[in-house]
Tab-separated table of C-alpha atoms in Angstrom:
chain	number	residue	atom	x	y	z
G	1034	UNK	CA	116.218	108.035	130.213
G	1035	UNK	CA	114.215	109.793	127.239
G	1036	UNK	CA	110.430	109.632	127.754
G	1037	UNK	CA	110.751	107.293	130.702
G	1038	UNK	CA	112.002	104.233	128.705
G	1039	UNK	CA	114.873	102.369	129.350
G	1040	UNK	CA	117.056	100.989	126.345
G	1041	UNK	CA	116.536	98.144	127.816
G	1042	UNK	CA	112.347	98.083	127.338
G	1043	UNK	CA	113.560	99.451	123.981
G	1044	UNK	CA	115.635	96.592	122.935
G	1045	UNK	CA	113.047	94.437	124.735
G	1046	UNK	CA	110.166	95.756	122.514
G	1047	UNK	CA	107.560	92.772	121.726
G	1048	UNK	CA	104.146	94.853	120.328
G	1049	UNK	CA	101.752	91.944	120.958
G	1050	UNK	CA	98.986	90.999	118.853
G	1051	UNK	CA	96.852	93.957	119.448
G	1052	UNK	CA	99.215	96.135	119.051
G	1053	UNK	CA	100.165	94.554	115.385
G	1054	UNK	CA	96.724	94.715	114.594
G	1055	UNK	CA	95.985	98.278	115.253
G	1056	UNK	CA	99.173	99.091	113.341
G	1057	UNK	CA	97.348	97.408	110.032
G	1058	UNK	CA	94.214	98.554	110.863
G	1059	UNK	CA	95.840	102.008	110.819
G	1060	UNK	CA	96.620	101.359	107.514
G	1061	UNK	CA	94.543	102.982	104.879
G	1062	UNK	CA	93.850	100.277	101.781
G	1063	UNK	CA	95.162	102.807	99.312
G	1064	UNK	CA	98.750	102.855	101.163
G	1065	UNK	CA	98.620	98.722	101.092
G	1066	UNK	CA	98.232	98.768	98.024
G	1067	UNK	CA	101.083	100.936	97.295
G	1068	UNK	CA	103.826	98.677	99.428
G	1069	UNK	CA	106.207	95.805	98.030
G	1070	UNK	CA	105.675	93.459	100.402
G	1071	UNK	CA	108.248	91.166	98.885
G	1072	UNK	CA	110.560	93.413	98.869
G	1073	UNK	CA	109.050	94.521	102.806
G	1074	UNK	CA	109.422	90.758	104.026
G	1075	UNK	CA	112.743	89.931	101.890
G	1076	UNK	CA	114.375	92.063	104.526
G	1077	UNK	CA	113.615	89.463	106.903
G	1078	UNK	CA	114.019	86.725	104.414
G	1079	UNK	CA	116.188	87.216	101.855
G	1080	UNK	CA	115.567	83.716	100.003
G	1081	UNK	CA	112.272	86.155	98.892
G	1082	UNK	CA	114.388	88.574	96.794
G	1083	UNK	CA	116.816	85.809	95.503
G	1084	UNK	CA	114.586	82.960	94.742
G	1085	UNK	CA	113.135	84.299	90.736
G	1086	UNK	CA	116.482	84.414	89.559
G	1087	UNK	CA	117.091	80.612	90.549
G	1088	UNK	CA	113.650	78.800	90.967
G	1089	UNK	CA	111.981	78.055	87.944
G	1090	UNK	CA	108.468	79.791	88.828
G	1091	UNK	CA	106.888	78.066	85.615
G	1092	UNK	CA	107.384	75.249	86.582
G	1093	UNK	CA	105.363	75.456	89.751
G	1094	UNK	CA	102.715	77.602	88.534
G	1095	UNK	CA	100.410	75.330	86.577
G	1096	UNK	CA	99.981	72.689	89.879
G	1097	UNK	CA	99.048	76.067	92.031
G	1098	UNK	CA	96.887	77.644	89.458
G	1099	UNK	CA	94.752	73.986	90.025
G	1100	UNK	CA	95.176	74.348	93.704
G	1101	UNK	CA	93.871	78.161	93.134
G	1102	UNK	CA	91.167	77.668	90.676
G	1103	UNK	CA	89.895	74.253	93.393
G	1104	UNK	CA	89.610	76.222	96.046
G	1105	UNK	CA	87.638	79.000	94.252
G	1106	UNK	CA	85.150	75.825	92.539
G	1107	UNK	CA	84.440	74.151	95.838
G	1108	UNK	CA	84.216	76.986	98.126
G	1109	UNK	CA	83.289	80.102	96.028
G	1110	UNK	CA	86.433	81.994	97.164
G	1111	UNK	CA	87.665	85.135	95.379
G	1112	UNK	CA	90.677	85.044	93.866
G	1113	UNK	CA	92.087	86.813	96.942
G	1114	UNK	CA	90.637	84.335	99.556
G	1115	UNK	CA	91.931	81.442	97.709
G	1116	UNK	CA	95.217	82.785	97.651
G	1117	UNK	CA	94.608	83.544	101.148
G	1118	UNK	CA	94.104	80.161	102.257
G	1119	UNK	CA	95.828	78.055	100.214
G	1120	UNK	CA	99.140	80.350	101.756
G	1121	UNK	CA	97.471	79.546	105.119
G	1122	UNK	CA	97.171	75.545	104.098
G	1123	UNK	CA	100.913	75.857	102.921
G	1124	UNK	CA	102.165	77.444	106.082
G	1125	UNK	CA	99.867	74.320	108.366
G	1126	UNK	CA	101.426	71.675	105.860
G	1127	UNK	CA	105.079	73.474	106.759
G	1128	UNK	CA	104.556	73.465	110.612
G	1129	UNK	CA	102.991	69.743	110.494
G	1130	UNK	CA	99.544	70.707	111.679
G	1131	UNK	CA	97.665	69.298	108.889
């Protein structure tokens, strides 16, 4: 037993939300700015490094640049926020909150 941990407690591991937040608080905005997070969170889902080479983006962007540009109109969001919340709105719509 290294450090008084167990592999078990290793293996076990669930940071909590505190935890995760002082990790991206500890996070400079320079060194955001620097990651991929696509390619970051298409290790966990793959379908995010696959999907431009089969889904026609182009299709889809016209009806979100609307959603985007909405947003912004009604509720003076930067371009940031709106993309902000219309991923939140997305992500309600997928778990059948909204």
């Amino acid at each position: 037993m290294l450090y008084r941990v167990t592999l078990d407690e290793l293996v076990e591991y669930d940071p909590d939300e505190r935890e995760l937040q002082e990790m991206i608080d500890g996070v400079s905005e320079k060194a955001r700015a620097k990651i991929d997070w696509n390619r970051v969170w298409s290790k966990k889902y793959p379908v995010l490094a696959s999907y431009p080479a089969t889904v026609l983006v182009a299709d889809y962007a016209p009806a979100l640049r609307q959603l985007l540009a909405q947003l912004q109109a009604d509720y003076g969001y930067s371009d940031t926020d709106a993309v902000l919340v219309l991923k939140d709105i997305l992500a309600r719509v997928w778990q059948n909150c909204v």
